[in-house]
Amino acid sequence: MILPIYIYGQNVLRKVAQDIPADFPDLEKFVADMYDTLANSEGIGLAAPQVGKDIRVVVIDLDVLGEDYPEYKGYRKTFINPHIVEYDESETDTMEEGCLSLPGIHEKVTRPTRIKVTYEDTDRNAHEEWVDGYLARVMQHEFDHLDGKVFVDRISPFRKTMIKSKLKALTQGRYSCGYRTKAAVR
């Protein structure tokens, strides 16, 4: 089932998501719905708060990048209760980011190129690993959602001032995109 993407201004996007217990009901269906929603919106990553749930679940599908980045061919992974436990600040990279919850907004964001993460897979096996490159960026972007942050929180105050009217428009439901959404307007 395709779920609506919650747009900037929705309270759930500013909540710190909770770890989920091993007996969380209907997790398999929820994850499948997240992948359907991600495919429908033509994104590469989706966090549970973006579909209205304040739980720590992220899906990432980088297969669409496989032609340009062969290392991501077939990459499709679910992260349950993920956390970034360490940032390797020795090297950073600046790239333009966008977000399904902030349609029409793209800004350059500087992030570490290497992070250490913990998470559980769909079989609830625990993992701890270092991740680098583009995947590390995507994980940081998506895991930020689990901590109540969006990518524009990571841009300079000057740039944030420059896009203030665009952000306000999102909170007022004035935007256009090709996927199902739930605006903050009540």
Tab-separated table of C-alpha atoms in Angstrom:
chain	number	residue	atom	x	y	z
A	1	MET	CA	0.000	0.000	0.000
A	2	ILE	CA	1.293	3.445	-0.894
A	3	LEU	CA	1.394	5.683	2.164
A	4	PRO	CA	1.260	9.488	2.108
A	5	ILE	CA	4.580	11.303	2.581
A	6	TYR	CA	4.379	13.777	5.462
A	7	ILE	CA	5.471	17.249	4.395
A	8	TYR	CA	7.679	19.732	6.259
A	9	GLY	CA	5.659	21.295	9.060
A	10	GLN	CA	4.151	18.017	10.250
A	11	ASN	CA	4.924	17.497	13.961
A	12	VAL	CA	6.050	13.881	13.484
A	13	LEU	CA	9.046	15.120	11.463
A	14	ARG	CA	10.345	16.916	14.578
A	15	LYS	CA	9.883	14.044	17.048
A	16	VAL	CA	12.694	11.750	18.147
A	17	ALA	CA	11.576	8.309	16.984
A	18	GLN	CA	11.421	5.403	19.409
A	19	ASP	CA	13.180	2.052	19.110
A	20	ILE	CA	10.686	-0.700	18.378
A	21	PRO	CA	10.426	-3.945	20.356
A	22	ALA	CA	11.006	-7.385	18.833
A	23	ASP	CA	7.255	-8.111	18.896
A	24	PHE	CA	6.246	-4.942	17.031
A	25	PRO	CA	2.979	-5.792	15.237
A	26	ASP	CA	2.815	-6.003	11.433
A	27	LEU	CA	6.408	-4.817	10.921
A	28	GLU	CA	6.807	-6.867	7.741
A	29	LYS	CA	3.725	-5.250	6.167
A	30	PHE	CA	4.804	-1.772	7.277
A	31	VAL	CA	8.251	-2.252	5.707
A	32	ALA	CA	6.656	-3.519	2.469
A	33	ASP	CA	4.391	-0.448	2.433
A	34	MET	CA	7.443	1.787	2.946
A	35	TYR	CA	9.170	0.209	-0.074
A	36	ASP	CA	5.989	0.640	-2.181
A	37	THR	CA	5.817	4.284	-1.089
A	38	LEU	CA	9.502	4.839	-1.831
A	39	ALA	CA	9.187	3.353	-5.329
A	40	ASN	CA	6.045	5.367	-6.046
A	41	SER	CA	7.744	8.627	-5.054
A	42	GLU	CA	10.957	7.762	-6.939
A	43	GLY	CA	13.109	8.261	-3.854
A	44	ILE	CA	16.147	6.344	-2.634
A	45	GLY	CA	15.488	6.452	1.098
A	46	LEU	CA	12.526	6.746	3.433
A	47	ALA	CA	12.277	6.982	7.214
A	48	ALA	CA	9.175	5.994	9.204
A	49	PRO	CA	8.494	9.579	10.423
A	50	GLN	CA	8.088	10.570	6.772
A	51	VAL	CA	5.009	8.343	6.652
A	52	GLY	CA	3.690	9.466	10.017
A	53	LYS	CA	5.202	6.887	12.390
A	54	ASP	CA	7.615	7.978	15.136
A	55	ILE	CA	9.489	4.671	15.133
A	56	ARG	CA	13.077	3.857	14.124
A	57	VAL	CA	12.661	2.187	10.716
A	58	VAL	CA	14.435	3.225	7.492
A	59	VAL	CA	14.401	1.687	4.020
A	60	ILE	CA	17.063	2.482	1.432
A	61	ASP	CA	16.996	1.389	-2.218
A	62	LEU	CA	20.043	2.464	-4.229
A	63	ASP	CA	19.477	0.030	-7.097
A	64	VAL	CA	18.310	2.915	-9.331
A	65	LEU	CA	21.874	4.278	-9.121
A	66	GLY	CA	23.368	0.931	-10.206
A	67	GLU	CA	24.140	2.014	-13.753
A	68	ASP	CA	26.346	4.901	-12.613
A	69	TYR	CA	27.466	3.252	-9.350
A	70	PRO	CA	27.840	-0.513	-9.910
A	71	GLU	CA	28.502	-1.062	-6.183
A	72	TYR	CA	24.851	-0.153	-5.506
A	73	LYS	CA	23.335	-2.507	-8.102
A	74	GLY	CA	20.719	-4.528	-6.220
A	75	TYR	CA	21.245	-2.572	-2.981
A	76	ARG	CA	17.972	-2.582	-1.041
A	77	LYS	CA	18.118	-2.673	2.725
A	78	THR	CA	15.923	-2.196	5.774
A	79	PHE	CA	17.301	-0.732	8.987
A	80	ILE	CA	15.434	-1.412	12.237
A	81	ASN	CA	16.346	0.702	15.292
A	82	PRO	CA	19.325	2.326	13.537
A	83	HIS	CA	21.645	4.738	15.308
A	84	ILE	CA	24.803	6.545	14.277
A	85	VAL	CA	27.252	5.848	17.081
A	86	GLU	CA	30.300	7.615	15.681
A	87	TYR	CA	31.156	10.169	13.005
A	88	ASP	CA	34.597	10.122	11.404
A	89	GLU	CA	35.064	13.888	11.012
A	90	SER	CA	38.476	13.547	9.319
A	91	GLU	CA	36.912	13.890	5.867
A	92	THR	CA	33.715	15.632	4.771
A	93	ASP	CA	31.967	16.102	1.465
A	94	THR	CA	29.439	18.660	0.271
A	95	MET	CA	26.632	17.554	-2.043
A	96	GLU	CA	23.192	18.776	-2.992
A	97	GLU	CA	20.400	17.002	-1.135
A	98	GLY	CA	16.655	16.933	-1.542
A	99	CYS	CA	13.937	15.220	0.451
A	100	LEU	CA	10.535	13.727	-0.260
A	101	SER	CA	9.207	15.667	2.764
A	102	LEU	CA	10.514	18.962	1.343
A	103	PRO	CA	9.444	18.838	-2.322
A	104	GLY	CA	11.093	21.419	-4.557
A	105	ILE	CA	13.902	22.271	-2.143
A	106	HIS	CA	17.514	21.275	-2.842
A	107	GLU	CA	20.507	22.577	-0.903
A	108	LYS	CA	24.168	21.729	-0.496
A	109	VAL	CA	24.880	19.882	2.747
A	110	THR	CA	28.284	19.040	4.207
A	111	ARG	CA	28.507	15.680	5.976
A	112	PRO	CA	31.250	13.301	7.150
A	113	THR	CA	32.074	10.688	4.505
A	114	ARG	CA	32.335	7.876	7.065
A	115	ILE	CA	30.082	6.853	9.966
A	116	LYS	CA	29.704	3.958	12.376
A	117	VAL	CA	26.159	2.629	12.685
A	118	THR	CA	24.225	0.082	14.698
A	119	TYR	CA	20.962	-1.422	13.503
A	120	GLU	CA	18.931	-4.596	13.255
A	121	ASP	CA	18.030	-6.290	9.992
A	122	THR	CA	14.546	-7.626	9.212
A	123	ASP	CA	15.381	-10.881	11.013
A	124	ARG	CA	16.212	-8.678	14.038
A	125	ASN	CA	19.903	-9.608	13.965
A	126	ALA	CA	22.091	-6.832	15.413
A	127	HIS	CA	24.793	-5.201	13.270
A	128	GLU	CA	27.535	-2.663	13.925
A	129	GLU	CA	29.581	-1.421	10.980
A	130	TRP	CA	31.475	1.453	9.429
A	131	VAL	CA	29.854	2.860	6.296
A	132	ASP	CA	31.431	5.302	3.858
A	133	GLY	CA	30.806	7.167	0.630
A	134	TYR	CA	27.403	7.951	-0.800
A	135	LEU	CA	25.670	5.311	1.341
A	136	ALA	CA	26.976	7.064	4.473
A	137	ARG	CA	25.397	10.307	3.229
A	138	VAL	CA	22.048	8.647	2.532
A	139	MET	CA	22.075	6.965	5.940
A	140	GLN	CA	22.872	10.250	7.698
A	141	HIS	CA	20.034	11.981	5.837
A	142	GLU	CA	17.518	9.244	6.661
A	143	PHE	CA	18.706	8.638	10.239
A	144	ASP	CA	18.410	12.408	10.855
A	145	HIS	CA	14.655	11.964	10.330
A	146	LEU	CA	14.656	9.540	13.264
A	147	ASP	CA	16.168	12.256	15.463
A	148	GLY	CA	13.654	14.938	14.479
A	149	LYS	CA	15.918	16.651	11.946
A	150	VAL	CA	15.607	17.447	8.249
A	151	PHE	CA	18.430	18.287	5.860
A	152	VAL	CA	17.759	22.042	5.911
A	153	ASP	CA	18.713	21.986	9.608
A	154	ARG	CA	22.249	21.312	8.364
A	155	ILE	CA	22.601	24.290	6.024
A	156	SER	CA	24.003	27.704	6.913
A	157	PRO	CA	21.751	30.303	8.567
A	158	PHE	CA	22.222	32.471	5.464
A	159	ARG	CA	20.966	29.731	3.116
A	160	LYS	CA	18.086	28.950	5.475
A	161	THR	CA	17.065	32.620	5.359
A	162	MET	CA	17.209	32.463	1.557
A	163	ILE	CA	14.719	29.567	1.437
A	164	LYS	CA	12.494	30.781	4.273
A	165	SER	CA	9.593	31.570	1.935
A	166	LYS	CA	9.806	28.103	0.338
A	167	LEU	CA	9.735	26.459	3.772
A	168	LYS	CA	6.764	28.595	4.777
A	169	ALA	CA	4.956	27.601	1.581
A	170	LEU	CA	5.425	23.926	2.480
A	171	THR	CA	3.921	24.464	5.941
A	172	GLN	CA	0.949	26.157	4.271
A	173	GLY	CA	0.380	23.325	1.814
A	174	ARG	CA	1.582	25.310	-1.199
A	175	TYR	CA	3.730	22.854	-3.162
A	176	SER	CA	3.516	20.469	-6.066
A	177	CYS	CA	4.840	16.949	-6.402
A	178	GLY	CA	3.925	13.736	-8.171
A	179	TYR	CA	3.276	11.510	-5.147
A	180	ARG	CA	0.718	11.202	-2.371
A	181	THR	CA	1.348	13.586	0.542
A	182	LYS	CA	-0.045	14.759	3.852
A	183	ALA	CA	0.460	18.493	4.290
A	184	ALA	CA	0.833	20.232	7.629
A	185	VAL	CA	-2.157	22.458	6.906
A	186	ARG	CA	-5.045	21.571	9.150
